[in-house]
PDB file of C-alpha atoms in Angstrom:
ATOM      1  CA  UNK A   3     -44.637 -37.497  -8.723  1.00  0.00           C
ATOM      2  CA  UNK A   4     -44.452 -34.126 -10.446  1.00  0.00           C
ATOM      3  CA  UNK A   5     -43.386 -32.603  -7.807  1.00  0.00           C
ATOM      4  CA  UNK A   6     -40.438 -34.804  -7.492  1.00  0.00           C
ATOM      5  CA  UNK A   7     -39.038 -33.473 -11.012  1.00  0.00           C
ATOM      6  CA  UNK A   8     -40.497 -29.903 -10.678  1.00  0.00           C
ATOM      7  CA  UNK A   9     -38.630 -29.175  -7.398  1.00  0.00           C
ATOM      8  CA  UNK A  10     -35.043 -30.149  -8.656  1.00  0.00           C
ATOM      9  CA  UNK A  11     -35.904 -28.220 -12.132  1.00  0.00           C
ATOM     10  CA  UNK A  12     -36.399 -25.743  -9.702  1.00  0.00           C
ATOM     11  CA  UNK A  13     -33.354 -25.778  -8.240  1.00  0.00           C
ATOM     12  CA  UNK A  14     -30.842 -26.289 -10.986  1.00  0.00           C
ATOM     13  CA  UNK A  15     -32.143 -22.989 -12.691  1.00  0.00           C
ATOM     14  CA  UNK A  16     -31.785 -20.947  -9.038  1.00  0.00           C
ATOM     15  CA  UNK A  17     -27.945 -22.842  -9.148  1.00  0.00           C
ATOM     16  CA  UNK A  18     -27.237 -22.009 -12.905  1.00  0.00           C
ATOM     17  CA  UNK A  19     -28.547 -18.271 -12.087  1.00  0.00           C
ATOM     18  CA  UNK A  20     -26.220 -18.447  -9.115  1.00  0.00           C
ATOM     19  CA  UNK A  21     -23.607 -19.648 -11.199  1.00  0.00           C
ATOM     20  CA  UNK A  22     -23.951 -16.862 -13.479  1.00  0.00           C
ATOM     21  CA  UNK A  23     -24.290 -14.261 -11.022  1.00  0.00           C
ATOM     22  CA  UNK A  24     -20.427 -15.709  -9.781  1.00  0.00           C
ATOM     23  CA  UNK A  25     -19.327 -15.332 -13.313  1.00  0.00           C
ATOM     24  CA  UNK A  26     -20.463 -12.083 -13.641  1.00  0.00           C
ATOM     25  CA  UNK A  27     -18.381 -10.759 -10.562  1.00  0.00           C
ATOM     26  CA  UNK A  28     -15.342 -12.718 -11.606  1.00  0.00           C
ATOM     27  CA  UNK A  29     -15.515 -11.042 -14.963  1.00  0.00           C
ATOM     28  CA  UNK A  30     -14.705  -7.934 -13.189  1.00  0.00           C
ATOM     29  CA  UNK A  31     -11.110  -6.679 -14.111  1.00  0.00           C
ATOM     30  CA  UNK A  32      -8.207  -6.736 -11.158  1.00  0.00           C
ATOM     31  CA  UNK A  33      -6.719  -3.333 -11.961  1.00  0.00           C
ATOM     32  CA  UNK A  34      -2.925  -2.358 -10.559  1.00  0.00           C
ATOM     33  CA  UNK A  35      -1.165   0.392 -11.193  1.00  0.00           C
ATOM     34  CA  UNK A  36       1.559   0.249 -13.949  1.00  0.00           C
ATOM     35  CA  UNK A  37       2.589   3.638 -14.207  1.00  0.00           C
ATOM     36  CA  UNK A  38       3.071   6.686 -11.753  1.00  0.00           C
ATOM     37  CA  UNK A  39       3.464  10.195 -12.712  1.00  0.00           C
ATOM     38  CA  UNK A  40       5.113  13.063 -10.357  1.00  0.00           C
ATOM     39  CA  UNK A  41       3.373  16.297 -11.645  1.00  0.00           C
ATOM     40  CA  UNK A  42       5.691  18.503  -9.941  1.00  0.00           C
ATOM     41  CA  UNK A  43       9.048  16.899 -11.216  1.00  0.00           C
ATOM     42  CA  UNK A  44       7.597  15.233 -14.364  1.00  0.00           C
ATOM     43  CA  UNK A  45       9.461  12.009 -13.669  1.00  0.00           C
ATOM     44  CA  UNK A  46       7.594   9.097 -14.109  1.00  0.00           C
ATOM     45  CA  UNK A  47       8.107   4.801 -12.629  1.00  0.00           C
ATOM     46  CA  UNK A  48       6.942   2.092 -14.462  1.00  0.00           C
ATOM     47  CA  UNK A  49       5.750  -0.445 -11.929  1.00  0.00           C
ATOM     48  CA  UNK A  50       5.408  -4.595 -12.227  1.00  0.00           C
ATOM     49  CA  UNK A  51       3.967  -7.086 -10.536  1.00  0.00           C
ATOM     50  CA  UNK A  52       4.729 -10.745 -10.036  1.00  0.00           C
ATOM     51  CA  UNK A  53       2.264 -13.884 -10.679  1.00  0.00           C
ATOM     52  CA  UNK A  54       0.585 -13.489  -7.554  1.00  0.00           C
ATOM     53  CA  UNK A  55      -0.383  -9.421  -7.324  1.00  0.00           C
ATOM     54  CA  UNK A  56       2.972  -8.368  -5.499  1.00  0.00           C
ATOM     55  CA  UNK A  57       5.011  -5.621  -6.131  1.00  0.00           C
ATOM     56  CA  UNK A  58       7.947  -6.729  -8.544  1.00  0.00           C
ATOM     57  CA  UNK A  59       9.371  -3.697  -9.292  1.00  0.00           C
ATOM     58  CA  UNK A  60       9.501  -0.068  -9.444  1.00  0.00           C
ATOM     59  CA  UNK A  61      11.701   1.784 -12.108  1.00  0.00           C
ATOM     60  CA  UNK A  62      12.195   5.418 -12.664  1.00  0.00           C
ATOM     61  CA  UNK A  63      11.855   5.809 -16.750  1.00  0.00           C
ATOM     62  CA  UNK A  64      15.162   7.553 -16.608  1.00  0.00           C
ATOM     63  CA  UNK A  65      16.816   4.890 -15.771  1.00  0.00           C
ATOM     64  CA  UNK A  66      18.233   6.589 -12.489  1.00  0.00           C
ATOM     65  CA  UNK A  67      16.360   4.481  -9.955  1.00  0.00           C
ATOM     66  CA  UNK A  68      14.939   1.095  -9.626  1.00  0.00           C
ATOM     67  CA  UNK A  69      13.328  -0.474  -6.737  1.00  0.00           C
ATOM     68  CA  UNK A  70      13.206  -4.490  -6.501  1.00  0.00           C
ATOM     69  CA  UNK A  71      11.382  -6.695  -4.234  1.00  0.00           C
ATOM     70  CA  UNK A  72      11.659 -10.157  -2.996  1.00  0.00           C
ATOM     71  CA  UNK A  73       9.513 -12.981  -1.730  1.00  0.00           C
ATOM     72  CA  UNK A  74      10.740 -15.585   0.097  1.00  0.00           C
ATOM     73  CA  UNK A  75       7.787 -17.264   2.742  1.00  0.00           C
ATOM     74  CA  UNK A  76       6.620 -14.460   5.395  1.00  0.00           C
ATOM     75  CA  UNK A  77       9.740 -12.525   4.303  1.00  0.00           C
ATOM     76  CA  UNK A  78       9.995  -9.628   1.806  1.00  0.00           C
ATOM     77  CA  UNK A  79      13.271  -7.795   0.795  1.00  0.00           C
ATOM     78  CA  UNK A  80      13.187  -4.945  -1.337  1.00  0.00           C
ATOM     79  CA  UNK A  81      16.172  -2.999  -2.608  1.00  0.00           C
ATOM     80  CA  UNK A  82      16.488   0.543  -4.962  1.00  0.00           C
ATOM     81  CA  UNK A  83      18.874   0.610  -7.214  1.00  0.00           C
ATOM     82  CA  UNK A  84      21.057   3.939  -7.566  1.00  0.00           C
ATOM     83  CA  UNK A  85      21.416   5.473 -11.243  1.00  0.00           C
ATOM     84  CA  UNK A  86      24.946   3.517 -11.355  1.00  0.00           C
ATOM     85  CA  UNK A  87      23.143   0.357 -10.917  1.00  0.00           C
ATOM     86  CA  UNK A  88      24.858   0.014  -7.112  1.00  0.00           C
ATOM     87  CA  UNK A  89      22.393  -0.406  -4.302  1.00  0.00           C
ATOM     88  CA  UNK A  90      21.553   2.292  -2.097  1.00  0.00           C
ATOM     89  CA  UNK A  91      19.118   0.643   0.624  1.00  0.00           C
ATOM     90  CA  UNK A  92      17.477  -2.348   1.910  1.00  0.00           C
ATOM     91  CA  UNK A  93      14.481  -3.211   3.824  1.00  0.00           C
ATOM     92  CA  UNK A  94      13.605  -6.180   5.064  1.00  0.00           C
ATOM     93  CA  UNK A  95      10.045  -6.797   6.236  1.00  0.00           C
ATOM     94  CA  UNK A  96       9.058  -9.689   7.954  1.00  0.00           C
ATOM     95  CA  UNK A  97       5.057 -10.332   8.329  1.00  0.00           C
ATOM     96  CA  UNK A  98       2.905 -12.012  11.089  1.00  0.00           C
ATOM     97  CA  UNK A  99       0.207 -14.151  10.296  1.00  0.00           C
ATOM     98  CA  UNK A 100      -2.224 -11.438   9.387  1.00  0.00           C
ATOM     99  CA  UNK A 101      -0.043 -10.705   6.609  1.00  0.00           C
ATOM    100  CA  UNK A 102       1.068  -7.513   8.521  1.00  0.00           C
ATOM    101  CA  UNK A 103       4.735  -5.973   8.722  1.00  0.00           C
ATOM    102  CA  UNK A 104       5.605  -6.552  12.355  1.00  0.00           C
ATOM    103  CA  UNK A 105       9.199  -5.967  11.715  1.00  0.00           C
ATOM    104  CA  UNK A 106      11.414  -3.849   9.209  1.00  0.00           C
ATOM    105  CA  UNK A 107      14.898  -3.432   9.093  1.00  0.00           C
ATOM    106  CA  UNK A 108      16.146  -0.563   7.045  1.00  0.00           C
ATOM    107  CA  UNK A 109      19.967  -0.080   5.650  1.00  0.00           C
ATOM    108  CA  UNK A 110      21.622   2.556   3.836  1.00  0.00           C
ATOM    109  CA  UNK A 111      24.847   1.580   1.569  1.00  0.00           C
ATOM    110  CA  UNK A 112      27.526   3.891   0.058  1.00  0.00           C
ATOM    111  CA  UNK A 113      28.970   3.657  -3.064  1.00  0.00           C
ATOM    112  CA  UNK A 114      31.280   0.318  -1.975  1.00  0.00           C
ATOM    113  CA  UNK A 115      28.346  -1.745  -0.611  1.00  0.00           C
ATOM    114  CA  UNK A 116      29.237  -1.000   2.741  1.00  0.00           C
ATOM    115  CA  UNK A 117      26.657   0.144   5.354  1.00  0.00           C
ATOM    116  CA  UNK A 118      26.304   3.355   6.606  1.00  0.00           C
ATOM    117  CA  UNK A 119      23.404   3.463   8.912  1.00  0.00           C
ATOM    118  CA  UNK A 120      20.196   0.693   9.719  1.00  0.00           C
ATOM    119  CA  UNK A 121      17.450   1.148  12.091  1.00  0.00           C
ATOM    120  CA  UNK A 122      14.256  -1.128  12.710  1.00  0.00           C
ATOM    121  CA  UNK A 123      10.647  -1.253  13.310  1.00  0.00           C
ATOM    122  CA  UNK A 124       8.668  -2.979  15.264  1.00  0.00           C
ATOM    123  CA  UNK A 125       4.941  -2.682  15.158  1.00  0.00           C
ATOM    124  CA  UNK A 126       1.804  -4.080  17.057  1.00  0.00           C
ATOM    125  CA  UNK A 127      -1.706  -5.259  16.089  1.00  0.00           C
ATOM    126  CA  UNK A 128      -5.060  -5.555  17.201  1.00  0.00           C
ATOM    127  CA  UNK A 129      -5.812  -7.953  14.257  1.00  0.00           C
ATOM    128  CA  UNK A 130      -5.652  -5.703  11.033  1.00  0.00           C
ATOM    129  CA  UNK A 131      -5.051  -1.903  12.839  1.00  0.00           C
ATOM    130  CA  UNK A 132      -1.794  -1.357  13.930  1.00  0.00           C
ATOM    131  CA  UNK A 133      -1.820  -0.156  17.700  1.00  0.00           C
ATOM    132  CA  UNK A 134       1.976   0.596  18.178  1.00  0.00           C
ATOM    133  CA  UNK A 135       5.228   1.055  16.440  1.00  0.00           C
ATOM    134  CA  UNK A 136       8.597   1.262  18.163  1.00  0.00           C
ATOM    135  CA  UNK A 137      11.852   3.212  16.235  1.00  0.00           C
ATOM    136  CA  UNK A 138      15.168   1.630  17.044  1.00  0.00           C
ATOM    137  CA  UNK A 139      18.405   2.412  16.392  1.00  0.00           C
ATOM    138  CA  UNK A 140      21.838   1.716  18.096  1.00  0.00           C
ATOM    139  CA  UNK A 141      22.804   4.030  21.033  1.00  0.00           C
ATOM    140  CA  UNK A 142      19.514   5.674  21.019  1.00  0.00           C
ATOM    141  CA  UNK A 143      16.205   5.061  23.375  1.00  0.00           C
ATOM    142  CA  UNK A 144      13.199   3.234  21.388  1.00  0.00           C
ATOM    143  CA  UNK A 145      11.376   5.613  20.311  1.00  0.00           C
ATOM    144  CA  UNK A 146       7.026   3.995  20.529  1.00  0.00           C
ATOM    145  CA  UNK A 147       4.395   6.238  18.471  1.00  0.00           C
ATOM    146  CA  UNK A 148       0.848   5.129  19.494  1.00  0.00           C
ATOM    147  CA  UNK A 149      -1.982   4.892  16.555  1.00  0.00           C
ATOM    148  CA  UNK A 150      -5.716   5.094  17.809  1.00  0.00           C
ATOM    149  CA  UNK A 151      -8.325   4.278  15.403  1.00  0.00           C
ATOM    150  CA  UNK A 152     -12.107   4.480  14.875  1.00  0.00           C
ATOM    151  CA  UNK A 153     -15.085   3.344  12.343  1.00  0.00           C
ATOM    152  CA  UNK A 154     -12.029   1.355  10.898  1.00  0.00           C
ATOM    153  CA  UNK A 155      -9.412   4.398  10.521  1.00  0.00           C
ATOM    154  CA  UNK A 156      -5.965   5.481  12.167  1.00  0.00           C
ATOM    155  CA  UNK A 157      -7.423   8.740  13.071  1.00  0.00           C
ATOM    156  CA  UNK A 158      -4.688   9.662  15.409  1.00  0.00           C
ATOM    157  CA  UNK A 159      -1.025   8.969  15.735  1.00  0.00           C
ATOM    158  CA  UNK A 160       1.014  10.166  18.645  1.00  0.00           C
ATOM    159  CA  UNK A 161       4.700  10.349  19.015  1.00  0.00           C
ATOM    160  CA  UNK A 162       6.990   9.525  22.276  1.00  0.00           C
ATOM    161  CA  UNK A 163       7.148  13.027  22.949  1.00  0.00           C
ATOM    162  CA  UNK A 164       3.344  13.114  23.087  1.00  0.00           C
ATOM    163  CA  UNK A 165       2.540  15.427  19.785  1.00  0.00           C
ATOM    164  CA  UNK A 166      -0.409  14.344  18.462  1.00  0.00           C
ATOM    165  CA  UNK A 167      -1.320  14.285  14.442  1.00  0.00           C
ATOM    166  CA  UNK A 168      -5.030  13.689  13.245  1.00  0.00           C
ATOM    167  CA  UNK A 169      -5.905  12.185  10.519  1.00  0.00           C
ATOM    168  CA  UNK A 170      -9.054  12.468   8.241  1.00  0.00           C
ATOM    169  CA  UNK A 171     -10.823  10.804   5.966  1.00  0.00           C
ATOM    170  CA  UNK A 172     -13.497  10.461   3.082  1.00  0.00           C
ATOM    171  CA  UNK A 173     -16.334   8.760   4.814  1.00  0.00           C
ATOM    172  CA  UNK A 174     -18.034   8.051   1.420  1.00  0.00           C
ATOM    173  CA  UNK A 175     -15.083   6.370  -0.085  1.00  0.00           C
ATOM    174  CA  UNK A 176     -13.602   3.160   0.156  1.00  0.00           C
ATOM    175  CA  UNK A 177      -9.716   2.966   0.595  1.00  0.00           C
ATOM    176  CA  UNK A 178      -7.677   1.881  -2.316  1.00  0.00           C
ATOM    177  CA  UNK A 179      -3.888   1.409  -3.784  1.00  0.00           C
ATOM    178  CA  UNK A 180      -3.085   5.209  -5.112  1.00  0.00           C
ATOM    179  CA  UNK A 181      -3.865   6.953  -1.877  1.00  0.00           C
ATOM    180  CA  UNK A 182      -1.604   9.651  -0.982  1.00  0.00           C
ATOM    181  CA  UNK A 183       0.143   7.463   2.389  1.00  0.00           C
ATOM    182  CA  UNK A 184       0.308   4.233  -0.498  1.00  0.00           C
ATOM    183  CA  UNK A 185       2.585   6.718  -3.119  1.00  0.00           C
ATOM    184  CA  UNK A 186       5.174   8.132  -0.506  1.00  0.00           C
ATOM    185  CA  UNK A 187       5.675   4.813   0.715  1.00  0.00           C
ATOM    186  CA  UNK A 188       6.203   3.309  -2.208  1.00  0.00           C
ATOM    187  CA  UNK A 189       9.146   5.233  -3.345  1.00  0.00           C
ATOM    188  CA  UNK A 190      10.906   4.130  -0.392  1.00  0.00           C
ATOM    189  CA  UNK A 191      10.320   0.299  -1.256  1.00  0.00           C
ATOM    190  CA  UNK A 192       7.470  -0.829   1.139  1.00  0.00           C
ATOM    191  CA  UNK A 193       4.003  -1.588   1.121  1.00  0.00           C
ATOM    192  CA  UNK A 194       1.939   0.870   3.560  1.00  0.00           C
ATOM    193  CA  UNK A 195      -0.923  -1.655   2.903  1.00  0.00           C
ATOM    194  CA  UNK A 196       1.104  -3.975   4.953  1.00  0.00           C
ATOM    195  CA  UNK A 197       1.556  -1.832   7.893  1.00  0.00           C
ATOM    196  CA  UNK A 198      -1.759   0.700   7.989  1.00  0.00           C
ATOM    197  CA  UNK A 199      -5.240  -0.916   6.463  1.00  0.00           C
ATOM    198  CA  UNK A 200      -8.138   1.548   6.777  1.00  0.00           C
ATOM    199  CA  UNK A 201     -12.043   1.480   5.985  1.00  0.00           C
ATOM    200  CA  UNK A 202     -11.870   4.451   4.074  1.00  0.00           C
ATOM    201  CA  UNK A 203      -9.588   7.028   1.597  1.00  0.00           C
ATOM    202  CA  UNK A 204      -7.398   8.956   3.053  1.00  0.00           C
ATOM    203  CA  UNK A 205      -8.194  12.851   2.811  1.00  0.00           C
ATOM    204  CA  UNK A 206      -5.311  14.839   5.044  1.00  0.00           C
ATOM    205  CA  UNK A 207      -4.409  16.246   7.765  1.00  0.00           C
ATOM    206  CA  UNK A 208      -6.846  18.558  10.323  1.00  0.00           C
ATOM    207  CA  UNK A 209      -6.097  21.555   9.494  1.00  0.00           C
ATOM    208  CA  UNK A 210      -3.712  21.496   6.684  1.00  0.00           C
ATOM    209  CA  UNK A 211      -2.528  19.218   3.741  1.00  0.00           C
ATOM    210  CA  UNK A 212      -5.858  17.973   2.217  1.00  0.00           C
ATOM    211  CA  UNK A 213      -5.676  15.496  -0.363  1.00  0.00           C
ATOM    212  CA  UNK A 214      -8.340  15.032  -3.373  1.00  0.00           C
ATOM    213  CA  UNK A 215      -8.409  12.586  -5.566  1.00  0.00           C
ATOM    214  CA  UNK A 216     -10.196  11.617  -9.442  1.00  0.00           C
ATOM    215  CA  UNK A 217     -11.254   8.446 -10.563  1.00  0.00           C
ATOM    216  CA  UNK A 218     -11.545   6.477 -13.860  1.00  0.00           C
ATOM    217  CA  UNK A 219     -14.936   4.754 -15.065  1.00  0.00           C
ATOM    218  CA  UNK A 220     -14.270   1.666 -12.777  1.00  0.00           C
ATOM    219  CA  UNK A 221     -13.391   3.638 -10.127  1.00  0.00           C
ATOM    220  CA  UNK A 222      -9.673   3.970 -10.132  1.00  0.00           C
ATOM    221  CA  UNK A 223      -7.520   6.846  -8.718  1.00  0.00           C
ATOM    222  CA  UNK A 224      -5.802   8.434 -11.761  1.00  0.00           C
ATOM    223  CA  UNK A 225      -5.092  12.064  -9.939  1.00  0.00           C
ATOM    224  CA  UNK A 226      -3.982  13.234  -6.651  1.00  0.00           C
ATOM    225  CA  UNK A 227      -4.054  16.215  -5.420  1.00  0.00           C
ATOM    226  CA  UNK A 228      -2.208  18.681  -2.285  1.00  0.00           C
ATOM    227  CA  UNK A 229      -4.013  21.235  -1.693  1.00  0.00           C
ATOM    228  CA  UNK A 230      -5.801  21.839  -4.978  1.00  0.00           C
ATOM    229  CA  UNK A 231      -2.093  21.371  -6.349  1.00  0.00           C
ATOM    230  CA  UNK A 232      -1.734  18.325  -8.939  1.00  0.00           C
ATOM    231  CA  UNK A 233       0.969  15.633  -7.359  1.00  0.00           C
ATOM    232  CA  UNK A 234       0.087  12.601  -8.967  1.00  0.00           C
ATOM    233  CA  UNK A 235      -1.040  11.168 -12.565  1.00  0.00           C
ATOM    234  CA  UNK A 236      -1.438   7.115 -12.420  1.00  0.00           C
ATOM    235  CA  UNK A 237      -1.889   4.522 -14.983  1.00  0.00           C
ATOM    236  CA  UNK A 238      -3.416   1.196 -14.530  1.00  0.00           C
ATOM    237  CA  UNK A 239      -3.318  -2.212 -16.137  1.00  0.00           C
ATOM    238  CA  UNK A 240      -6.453  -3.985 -16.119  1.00  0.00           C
ATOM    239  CA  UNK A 241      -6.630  -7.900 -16.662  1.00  0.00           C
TER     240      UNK A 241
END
């Protein structure tokens, strides 16, 4: 009969232990970046999030540029916001089931609202890596560029003219929001999470352009660097 009580003693302590162990991992802090720093202009964007970890928006602290974004089911818009307040371009990115752009639409505006110019972009998966992307614009041929990937990383990316770029990458390092490809994007109002998702951090270019990168206590990119040339400060908000 011992038995019988010893075994589900047992038990609950392995499941309160587990329980704890859970705990202990939730406690970890999400950290996002709040605050983004151009070293070689000195301007600086404050950015926001909404409830559920999205981008909300992205403001220049000078007040001459803000970028918005908006959510509505597998659609998101996001528009920037000259320094007169009057919009200056619009993308609109529509995501598959993965969660992945598979097609943006990009418009420029002039000072009336009117349109000047829109292109789009259509992109292909095999699940998470993007395979193929395909420029369009009125009166002009689709122009495809062809991404091949290994150990989990768009190593190569080839144009329609054939011209080939490599890519390389920290082996050692996981990849994570700061990296140079997720800053140049965002200026421009998208997400190049939503499009490119590699294993590990981005490091540059074979044979020129090499990004490094330093990293807060929990692990957090606060610098990035061109060429041993500072580009990037970042701030983070940790809840």
């Amino acid at each position: 009969m011992k038995l019988l009580f010893i075994l589900p003693a047992f038990l609950l302590i392995v499941a309160a232990t587990g329980c704890r162990k859970d705990k202990d991992k939730e406690k970890k802090p999400v950290c996002r970046i709040s605050r983004i720093t151009d070293a070689i202009t000195g301007l600086s964007h404050t950015v926001t999030y909404n409830t559920e970890g999205g981008y909300q928006t992205i403001k220049r602290e000078d007040g001459k540029n803000t970028i918005s974004f908006e959510y509505n089911g597998n659609t998101i818009v996001s528009r920037i916001y000259d320094a007169s307040n009057k919009l200056s371009r619009r993308n609109t990115m529509v995501l598959n089931s993965k969660g992945m752009i598979w097609f943006h639409l990009g418009e420029l505006f002039d000072g009336s609202g009117n349109i000047t110019s829109n292109w789009s972009y259509t992109y292909e998966y095999n699940e998470e890596q993007v395979i193929k992307s395909t420029y369009n614009i009125v009166g002009t041929t689709p122009r495809p560029t062809i991404y091949t990937w290994n150990s989990g990383n768009n190593t190569e990316v080839t144009d329609d003219i054939g011209r080939t770029t490599y890519y390389e990458y920290y082996t050692d390092k996981t990849d994570q929001q700061g990296n140079y490809w997720n800053l140049r994007f965002l200026y421009f109002g998208i997400d190049q999470r939503l499009i490119t998702r590699t294993e590990n951090l981005f490091k540059g270019f074979r044979g020129y352009d090499q990004f490094s990168y330093e990293f807060d206590n929990q692990g957090n990119i606060t610098t990035v660097k061109e060429d041993g040339q500072l580009i990037y400060t970042l701030q983070y908000v940790c809840n």
